[in-house]
Coordinates of N, CA and C in Angstrom, one line a residue:
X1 N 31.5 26.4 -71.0 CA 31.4 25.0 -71.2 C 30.6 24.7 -72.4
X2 N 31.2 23.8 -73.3 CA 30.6 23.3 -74.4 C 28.9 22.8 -74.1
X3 N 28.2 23.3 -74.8 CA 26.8 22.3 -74.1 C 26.2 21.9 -75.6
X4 N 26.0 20.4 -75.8 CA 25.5 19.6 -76.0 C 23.9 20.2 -76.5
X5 N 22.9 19.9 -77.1 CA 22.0 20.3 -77.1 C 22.2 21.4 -77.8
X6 N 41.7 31.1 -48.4 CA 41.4 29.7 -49.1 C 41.8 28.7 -47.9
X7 N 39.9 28.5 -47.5 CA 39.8 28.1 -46.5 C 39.3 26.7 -46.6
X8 N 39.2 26.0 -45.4 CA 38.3 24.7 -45.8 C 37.6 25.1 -44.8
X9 N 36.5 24.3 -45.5 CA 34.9 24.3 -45.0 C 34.4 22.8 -44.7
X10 N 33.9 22.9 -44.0 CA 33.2 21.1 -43.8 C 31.7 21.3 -43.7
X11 N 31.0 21.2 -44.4 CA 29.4 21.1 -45.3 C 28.5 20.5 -43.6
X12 N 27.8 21.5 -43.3 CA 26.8 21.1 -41.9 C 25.3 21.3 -42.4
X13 N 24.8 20.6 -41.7 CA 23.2 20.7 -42.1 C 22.8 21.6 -42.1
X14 N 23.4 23.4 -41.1 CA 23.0 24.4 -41.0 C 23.4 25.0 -42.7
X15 N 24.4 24.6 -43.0 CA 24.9 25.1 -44.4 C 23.9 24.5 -45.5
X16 N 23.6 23.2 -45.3 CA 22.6 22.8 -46.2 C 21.7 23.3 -46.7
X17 N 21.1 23.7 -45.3 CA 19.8 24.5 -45.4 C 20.2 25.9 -46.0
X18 N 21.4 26.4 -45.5 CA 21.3 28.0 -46.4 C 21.5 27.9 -47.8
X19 N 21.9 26.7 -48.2 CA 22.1 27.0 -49.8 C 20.9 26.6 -50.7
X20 N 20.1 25.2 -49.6 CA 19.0 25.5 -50.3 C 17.8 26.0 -50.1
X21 N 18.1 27.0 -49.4 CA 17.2 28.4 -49.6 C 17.3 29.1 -50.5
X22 N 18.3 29.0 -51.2 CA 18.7 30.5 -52.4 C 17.9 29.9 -53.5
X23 N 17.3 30.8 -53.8 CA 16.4 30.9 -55.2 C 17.4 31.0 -56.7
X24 N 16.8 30.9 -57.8 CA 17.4 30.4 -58.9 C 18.2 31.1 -59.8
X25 N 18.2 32.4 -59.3 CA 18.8 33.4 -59.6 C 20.0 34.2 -58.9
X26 N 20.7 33.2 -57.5 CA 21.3 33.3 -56.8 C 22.7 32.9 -56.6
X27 N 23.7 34.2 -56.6 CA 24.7 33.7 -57.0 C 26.2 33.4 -55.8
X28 N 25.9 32.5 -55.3 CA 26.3 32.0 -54.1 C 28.0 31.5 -54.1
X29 N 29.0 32.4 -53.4 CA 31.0 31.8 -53.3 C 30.9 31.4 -52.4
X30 N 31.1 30.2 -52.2 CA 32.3 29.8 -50.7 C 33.2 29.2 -50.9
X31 N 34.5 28.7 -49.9 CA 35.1 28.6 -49.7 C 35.4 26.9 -50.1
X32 N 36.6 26.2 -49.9 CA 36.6 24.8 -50.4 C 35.8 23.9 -49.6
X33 N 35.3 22.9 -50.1 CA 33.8 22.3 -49.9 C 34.9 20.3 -49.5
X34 N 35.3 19.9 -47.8 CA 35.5 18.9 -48.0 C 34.6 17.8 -47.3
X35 N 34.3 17.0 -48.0 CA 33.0 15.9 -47.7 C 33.9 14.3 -47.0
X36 N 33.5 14.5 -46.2 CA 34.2 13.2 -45.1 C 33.2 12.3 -44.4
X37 N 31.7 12.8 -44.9 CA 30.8 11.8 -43.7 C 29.7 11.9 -45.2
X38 N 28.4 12.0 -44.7 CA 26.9 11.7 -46.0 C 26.8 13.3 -46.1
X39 N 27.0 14.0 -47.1 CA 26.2 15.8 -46.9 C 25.6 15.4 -48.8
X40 N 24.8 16.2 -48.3 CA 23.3 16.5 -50.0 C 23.1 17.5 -50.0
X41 N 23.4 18.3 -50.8 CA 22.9 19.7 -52.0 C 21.6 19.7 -52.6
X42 N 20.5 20.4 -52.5 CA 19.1 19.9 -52.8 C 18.8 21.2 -53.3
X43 N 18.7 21.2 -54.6 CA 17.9 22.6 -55.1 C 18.4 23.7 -55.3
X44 N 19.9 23.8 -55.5 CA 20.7 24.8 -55.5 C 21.5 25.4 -56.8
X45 N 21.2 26.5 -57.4 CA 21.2 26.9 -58.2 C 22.3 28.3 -57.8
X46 N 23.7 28.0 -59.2 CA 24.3 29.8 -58.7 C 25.5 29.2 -57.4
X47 N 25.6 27.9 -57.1 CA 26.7 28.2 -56.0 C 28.1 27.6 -56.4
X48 N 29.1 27.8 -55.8 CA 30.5 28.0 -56.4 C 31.3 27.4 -54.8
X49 N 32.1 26.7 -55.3 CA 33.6 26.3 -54.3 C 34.3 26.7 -55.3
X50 N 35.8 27.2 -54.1 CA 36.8 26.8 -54.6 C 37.5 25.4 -55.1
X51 N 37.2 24.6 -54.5 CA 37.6 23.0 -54.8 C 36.5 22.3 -53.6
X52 N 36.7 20.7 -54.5 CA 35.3 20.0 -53.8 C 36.7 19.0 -54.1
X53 N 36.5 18.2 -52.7 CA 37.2 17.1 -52.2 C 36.0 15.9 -51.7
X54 N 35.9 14.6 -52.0 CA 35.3 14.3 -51.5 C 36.4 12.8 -50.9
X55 N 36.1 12.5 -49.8 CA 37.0 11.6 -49.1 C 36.8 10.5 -49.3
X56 N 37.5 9.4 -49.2 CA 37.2 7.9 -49.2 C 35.7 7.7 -48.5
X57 N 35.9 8.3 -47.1 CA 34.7 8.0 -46.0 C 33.6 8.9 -46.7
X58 N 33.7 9.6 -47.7 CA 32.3 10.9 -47.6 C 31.8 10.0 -48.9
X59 N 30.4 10.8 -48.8 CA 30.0 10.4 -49.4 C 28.4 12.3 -49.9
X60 N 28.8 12.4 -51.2 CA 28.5 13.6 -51.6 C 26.7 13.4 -52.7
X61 N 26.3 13.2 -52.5 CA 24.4 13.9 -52.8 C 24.4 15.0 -53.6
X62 N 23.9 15.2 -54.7 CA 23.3 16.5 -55.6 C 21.8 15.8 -55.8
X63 N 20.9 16.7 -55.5 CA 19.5 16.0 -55.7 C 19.1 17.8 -56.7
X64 N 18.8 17.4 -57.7 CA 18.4 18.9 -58.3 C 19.2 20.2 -58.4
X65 N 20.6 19.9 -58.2 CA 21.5 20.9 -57.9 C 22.8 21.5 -58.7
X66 N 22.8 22.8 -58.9 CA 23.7 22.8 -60.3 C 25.2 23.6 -59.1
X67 N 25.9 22.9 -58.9 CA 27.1 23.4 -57.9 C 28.7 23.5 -59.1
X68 N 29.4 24.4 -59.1 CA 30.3 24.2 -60.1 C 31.7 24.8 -59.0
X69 N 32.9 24.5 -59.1 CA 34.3 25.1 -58.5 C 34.5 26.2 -59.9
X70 N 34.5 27.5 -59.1 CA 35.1 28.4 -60.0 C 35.6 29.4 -59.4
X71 N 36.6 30.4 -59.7 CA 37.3 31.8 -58.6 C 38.8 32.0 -59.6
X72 N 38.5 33.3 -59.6 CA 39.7 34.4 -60.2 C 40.7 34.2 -59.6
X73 N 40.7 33.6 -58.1 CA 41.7 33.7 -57.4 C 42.8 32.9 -57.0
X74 N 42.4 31.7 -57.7 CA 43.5 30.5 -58.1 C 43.6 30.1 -59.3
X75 N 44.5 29.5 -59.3 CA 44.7 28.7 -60.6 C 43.9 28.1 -61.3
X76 N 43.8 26.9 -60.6 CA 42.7 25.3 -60.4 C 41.8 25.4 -59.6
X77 N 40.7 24.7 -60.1 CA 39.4 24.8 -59.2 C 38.9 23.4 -59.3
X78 N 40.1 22.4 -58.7 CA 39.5 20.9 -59.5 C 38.5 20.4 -58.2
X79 N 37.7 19.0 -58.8 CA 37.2 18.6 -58.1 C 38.0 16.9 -58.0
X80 N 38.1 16.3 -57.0 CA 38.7 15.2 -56.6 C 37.7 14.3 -56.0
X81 N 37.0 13.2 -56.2 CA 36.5 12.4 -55.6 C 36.6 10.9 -55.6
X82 N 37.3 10.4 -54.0 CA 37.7 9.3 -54.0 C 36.8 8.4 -52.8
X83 N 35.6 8.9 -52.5 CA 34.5 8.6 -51.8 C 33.6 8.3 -52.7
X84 N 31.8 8.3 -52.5 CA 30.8 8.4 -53.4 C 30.2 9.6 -54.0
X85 N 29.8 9.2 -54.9 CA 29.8 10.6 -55.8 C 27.5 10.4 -55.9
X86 N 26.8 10.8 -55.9 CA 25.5 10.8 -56.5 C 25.1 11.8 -56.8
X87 N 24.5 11.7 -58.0 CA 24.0 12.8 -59.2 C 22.4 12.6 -59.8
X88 N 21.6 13.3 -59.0 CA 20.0 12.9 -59.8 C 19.8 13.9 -60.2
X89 N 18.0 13.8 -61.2 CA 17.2 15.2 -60.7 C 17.7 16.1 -61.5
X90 N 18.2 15.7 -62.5 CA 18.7 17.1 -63.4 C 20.5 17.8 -63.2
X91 N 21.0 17.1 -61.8 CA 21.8 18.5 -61.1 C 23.2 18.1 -62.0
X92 N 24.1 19.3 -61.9 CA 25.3 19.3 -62.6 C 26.0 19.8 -61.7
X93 N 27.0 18.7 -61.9 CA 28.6 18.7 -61.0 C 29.4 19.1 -62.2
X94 N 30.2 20.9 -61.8 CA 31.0 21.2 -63.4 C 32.5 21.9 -62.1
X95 N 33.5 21.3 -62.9 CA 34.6 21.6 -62.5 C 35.3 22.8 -63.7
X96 N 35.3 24.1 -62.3 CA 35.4 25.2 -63.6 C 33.8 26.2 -64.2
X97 N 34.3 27.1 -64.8 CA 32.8 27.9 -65.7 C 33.5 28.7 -67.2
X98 N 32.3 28.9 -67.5 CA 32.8 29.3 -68.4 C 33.4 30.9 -68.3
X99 N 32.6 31.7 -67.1 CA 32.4 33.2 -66.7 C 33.6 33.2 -65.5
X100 N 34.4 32.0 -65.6 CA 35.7 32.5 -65.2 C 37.1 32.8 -66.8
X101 N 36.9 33.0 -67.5 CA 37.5 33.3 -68.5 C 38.6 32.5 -69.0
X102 N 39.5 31.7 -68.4 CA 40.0 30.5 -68.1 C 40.1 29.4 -69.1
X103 N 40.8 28.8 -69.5 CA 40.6 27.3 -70.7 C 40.8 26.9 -69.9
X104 N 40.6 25.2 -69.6 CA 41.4 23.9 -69.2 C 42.1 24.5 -68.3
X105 N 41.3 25.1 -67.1 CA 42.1 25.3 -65.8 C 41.8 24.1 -64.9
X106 N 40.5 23.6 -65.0 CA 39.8 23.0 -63.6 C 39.4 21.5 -64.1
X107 N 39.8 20.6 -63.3 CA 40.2 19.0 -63.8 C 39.1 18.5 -62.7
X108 N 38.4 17.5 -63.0 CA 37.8 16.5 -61.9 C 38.9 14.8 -62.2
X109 N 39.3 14.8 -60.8 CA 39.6 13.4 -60.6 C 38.9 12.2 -59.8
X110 N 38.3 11.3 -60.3 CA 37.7 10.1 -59.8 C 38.6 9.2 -59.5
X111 N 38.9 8.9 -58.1 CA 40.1 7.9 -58.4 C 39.4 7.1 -57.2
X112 N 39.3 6.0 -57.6 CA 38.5 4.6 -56.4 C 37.4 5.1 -56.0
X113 N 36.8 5.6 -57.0 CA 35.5 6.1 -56.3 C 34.2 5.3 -57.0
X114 N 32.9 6.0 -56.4 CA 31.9 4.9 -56.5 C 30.8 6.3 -57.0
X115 N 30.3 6.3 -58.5 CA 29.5 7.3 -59.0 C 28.0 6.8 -59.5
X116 N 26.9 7.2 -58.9 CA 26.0 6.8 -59.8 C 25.5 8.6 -60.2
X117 N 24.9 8.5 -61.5 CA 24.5 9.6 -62.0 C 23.5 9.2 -63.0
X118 N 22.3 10.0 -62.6 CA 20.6 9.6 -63.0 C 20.3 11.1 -63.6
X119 N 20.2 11.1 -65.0 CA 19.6 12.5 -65.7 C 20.6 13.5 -64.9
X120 N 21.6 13.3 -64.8 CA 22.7 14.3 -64.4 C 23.6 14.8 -65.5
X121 N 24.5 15.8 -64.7 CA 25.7 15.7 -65.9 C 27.2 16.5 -64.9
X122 N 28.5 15.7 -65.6 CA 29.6 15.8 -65.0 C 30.2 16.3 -66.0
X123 N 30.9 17.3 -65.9 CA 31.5 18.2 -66.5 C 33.0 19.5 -66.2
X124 N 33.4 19.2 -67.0 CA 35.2 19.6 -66.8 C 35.1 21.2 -67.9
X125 N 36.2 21.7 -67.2 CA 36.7 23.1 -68.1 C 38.0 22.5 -68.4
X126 N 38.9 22.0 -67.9 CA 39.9 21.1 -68.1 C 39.5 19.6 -68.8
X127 N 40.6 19.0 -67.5 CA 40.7 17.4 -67.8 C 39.4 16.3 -66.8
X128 N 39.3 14.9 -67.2 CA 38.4 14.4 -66.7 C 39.3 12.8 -66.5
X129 N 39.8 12.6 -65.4 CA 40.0 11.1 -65.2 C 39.6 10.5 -64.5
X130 N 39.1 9.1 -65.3 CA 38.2 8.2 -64.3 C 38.9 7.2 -63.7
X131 N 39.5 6.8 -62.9 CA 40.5 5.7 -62.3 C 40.2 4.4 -61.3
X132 N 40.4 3.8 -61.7 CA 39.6 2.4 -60.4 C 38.3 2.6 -59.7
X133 N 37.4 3.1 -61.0 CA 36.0 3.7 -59.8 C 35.1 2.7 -61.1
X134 N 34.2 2.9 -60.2 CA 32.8 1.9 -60.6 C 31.7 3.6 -60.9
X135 N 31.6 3.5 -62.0 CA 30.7 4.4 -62.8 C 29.1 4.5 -62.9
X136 N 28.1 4.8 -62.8 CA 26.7 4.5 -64.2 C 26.3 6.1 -64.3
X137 N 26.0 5.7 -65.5 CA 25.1 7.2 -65.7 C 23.9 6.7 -67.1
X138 N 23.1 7.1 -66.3 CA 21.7 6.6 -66.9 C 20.5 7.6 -67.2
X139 N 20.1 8.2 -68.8 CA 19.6 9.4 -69.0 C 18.0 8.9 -69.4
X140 N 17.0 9.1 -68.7 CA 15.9 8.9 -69.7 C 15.5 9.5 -70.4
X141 N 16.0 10.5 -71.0 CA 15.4 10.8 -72.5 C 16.8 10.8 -73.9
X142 N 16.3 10.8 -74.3 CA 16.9 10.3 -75.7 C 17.7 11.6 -76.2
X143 N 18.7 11.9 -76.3 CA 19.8 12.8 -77.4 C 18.2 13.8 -78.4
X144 N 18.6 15.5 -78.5 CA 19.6 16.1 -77.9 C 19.7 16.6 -77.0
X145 N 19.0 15.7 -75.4 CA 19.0 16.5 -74.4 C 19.6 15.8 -73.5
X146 N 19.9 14.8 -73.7 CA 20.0 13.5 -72.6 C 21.5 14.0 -72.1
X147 N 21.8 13.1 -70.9 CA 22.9 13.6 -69.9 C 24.0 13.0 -70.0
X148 N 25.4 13.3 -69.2 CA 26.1 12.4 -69.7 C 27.4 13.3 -69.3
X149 N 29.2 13.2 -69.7 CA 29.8 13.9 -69.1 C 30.9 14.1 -70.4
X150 N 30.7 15.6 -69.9 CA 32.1 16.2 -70.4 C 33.2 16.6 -70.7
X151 N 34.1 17.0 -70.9 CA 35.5 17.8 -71.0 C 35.5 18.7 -71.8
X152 N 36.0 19.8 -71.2 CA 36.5 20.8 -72.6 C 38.3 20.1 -73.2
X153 N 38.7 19.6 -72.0 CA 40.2 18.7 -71.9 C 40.4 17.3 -72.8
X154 N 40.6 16.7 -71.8 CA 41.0 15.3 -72.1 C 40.4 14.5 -71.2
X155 N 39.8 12.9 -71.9 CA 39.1 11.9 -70.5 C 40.0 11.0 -70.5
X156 N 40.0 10.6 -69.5 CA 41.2 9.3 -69.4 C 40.6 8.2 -69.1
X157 N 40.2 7.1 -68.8 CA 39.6 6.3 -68.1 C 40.4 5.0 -67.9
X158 N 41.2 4.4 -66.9 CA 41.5 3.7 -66.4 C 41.1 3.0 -65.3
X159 N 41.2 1.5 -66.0 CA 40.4 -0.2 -64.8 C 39.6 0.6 -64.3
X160 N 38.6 0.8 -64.8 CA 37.2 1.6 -64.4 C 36.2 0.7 -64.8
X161 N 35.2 0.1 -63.8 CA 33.6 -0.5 -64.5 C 32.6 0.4 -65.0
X162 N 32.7 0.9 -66.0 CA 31.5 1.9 -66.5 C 30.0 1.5 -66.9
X163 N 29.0 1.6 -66.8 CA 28.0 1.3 -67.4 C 27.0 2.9 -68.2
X164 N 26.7 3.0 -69.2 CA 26.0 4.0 -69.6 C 24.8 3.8 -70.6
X165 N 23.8 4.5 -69.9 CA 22.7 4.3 -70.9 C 21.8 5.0 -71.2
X166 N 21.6 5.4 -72.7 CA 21.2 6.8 -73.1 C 22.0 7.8 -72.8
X167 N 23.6 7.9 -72.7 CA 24.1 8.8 -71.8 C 25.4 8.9 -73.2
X168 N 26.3 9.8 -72.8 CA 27.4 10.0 -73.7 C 28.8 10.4 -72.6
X169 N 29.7 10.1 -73.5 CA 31.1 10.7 -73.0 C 31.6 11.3 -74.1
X170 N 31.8 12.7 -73.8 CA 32.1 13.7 -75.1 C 33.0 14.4 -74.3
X171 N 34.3 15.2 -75.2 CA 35.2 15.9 -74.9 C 35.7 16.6 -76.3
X172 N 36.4 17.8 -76.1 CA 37.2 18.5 -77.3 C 38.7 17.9 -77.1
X173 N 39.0 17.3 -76.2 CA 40.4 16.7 -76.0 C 40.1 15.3 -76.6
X174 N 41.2 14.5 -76.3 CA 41.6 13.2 -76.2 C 40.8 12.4 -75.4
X175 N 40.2 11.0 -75.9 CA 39.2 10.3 -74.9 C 40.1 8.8 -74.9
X176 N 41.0 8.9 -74.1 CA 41.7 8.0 -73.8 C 41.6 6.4 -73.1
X177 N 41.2 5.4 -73.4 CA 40.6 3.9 -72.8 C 41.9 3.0 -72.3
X178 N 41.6 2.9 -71.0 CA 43.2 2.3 -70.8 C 42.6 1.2 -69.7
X179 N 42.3 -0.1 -69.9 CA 41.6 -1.2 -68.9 C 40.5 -1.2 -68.4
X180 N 39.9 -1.7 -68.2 CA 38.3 -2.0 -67.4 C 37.6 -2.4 -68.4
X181 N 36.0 -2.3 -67.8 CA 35.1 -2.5 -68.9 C 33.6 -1.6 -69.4
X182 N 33.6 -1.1 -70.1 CA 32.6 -0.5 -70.0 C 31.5 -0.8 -71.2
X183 N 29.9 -0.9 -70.5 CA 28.9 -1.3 -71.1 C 28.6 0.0 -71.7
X184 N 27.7 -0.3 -72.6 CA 27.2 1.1 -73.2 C 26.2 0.6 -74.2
X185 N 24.9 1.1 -73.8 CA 23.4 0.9 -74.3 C 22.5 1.8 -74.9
X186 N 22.4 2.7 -76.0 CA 22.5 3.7 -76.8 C 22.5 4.5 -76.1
X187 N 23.9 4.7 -76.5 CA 25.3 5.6 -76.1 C 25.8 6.2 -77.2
X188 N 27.1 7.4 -76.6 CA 27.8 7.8 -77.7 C 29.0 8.2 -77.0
X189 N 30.4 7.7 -77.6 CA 31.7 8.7 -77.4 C 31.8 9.6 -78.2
X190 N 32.6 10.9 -78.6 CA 32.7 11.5 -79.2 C 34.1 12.0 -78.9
X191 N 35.1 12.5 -79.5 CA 36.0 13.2 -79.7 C 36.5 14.4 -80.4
X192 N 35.4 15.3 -80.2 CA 35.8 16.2 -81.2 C 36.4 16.7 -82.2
X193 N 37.9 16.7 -81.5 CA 39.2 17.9 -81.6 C 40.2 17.0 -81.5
X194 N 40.0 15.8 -80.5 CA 40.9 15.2 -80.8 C 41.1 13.8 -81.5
X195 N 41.6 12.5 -80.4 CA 41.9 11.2 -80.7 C 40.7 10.6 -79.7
X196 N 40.5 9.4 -80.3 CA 39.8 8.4 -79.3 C 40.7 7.0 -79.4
X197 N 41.1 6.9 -78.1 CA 42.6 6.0 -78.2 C 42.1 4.4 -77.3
X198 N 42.1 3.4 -77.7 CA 41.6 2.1 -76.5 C 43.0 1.4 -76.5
X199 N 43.8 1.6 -75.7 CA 44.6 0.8 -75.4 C 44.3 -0.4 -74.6
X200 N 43.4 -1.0 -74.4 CA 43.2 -2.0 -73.5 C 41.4 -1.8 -72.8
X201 N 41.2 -3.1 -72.6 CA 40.2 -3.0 -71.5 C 39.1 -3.8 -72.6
X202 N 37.5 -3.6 -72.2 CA 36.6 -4.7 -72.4 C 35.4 -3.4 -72.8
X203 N 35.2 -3.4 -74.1 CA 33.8 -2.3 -74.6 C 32.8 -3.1 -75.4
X204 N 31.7 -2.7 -74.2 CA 30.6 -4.1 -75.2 C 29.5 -3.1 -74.9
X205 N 28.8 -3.1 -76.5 CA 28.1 -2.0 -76.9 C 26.4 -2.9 -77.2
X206 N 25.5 -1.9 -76.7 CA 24.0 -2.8 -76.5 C 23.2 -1.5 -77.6
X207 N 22.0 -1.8 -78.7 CA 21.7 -0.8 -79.1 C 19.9 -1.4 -78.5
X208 N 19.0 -0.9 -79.0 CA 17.7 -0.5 -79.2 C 17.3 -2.4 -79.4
X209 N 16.4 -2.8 -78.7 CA 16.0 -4.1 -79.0 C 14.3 -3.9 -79.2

């Protein structure tokens, strides 16, 4: 991952607690991770799904937690979330690794979903599309450490309400704007590698007052 600077499982409090037991050097596989009710990740460093589903009804917690979908054993290791998503405390939601060898295998899809992300970061080995979801991601410290999401892929963002501040949306792909609106209060897009395309929608930009 660029840095800046097959089972299902249903996530139980007893599981909670074993993952955040593992210390920071701990390198934790299970199985696909699907979220249908309130489950939180607290302090978890080193752990891996095959794929992370989160449901309309679920609603998914990272409080300090760096959880990523990665495995030799499939294809795709995306993450899909059409529930709530929350991101504090430092923790990173990465779809994909880089120590799976892999380009642009593992895609996160946001589609009608509801994201807040505080000094977090969301991050793709693939693609990244944001679709009919209500967004924020809010960094308090200032660039080159501040938080924010990425792609090694392509971002798409469609009739999405975004808000970001102090935060960035960076990719090596295509950063694609297709309706909604997004605020942005010193912020940054970037496109590396590729295009930054706004076909439509409402971008109103706030700097330093």
């Amino acid at each position: 991952m660029f840095n800046r600077m097959k089972n299902k499982l249903l996530i139980t409090t007893a599981l909670v607690a074993l993952i955040s037991a593992n210390n920071a050097f701990a390198q934790v596989s299970l199985p696909d991770l699907s979220v249908t009710d309130n489950q939180e990740l607290t302090e978890s460093t080193g752990v891996s799904y095959n794929t992370i589903n989160v449901t309309k009804e679920g609603t998914l917690t990272l409080t300090g937690a760096n959880i990523k979908t990665s495995t030799k054993d499939t294809p795709t290791t995306d993450i899909t979330v059409n529930g709530t998503l929350n991101l504090k405390d430092g923790s990173v939601l990465e779809a994909g690794s880089d120590i799976d060898g892999l380009a642009n295998n593992s895609n996160i899809l946001l589609d009608g979903a509801t994201v807040t992300m505080n000094d977090s970061d969301l991050e793709a080995n693939g693609n990244i599309t944001i679709k009919d979801t209500s967004l924020s991601s809010v960094s308090t410290i200032g660039e080159p450490d501040n938080y924010g999401i990425w792609a090694d892929g392509n971002i798409t963002i469609e009739n999405s309400n975004i808000n970001l501040e102090k935060s960035y949306i960076d990719s090596f792909g295509d950063i694609t704007i297709d309706g909604g609106v997004i605020n942005m209060a010193n912020m940054e897009i970037n496109s590396w590698r590729g295009n930054l395309n706004v076909n439509g929608g409402e971008i109103n930009f706030k700097g330093e007052e």
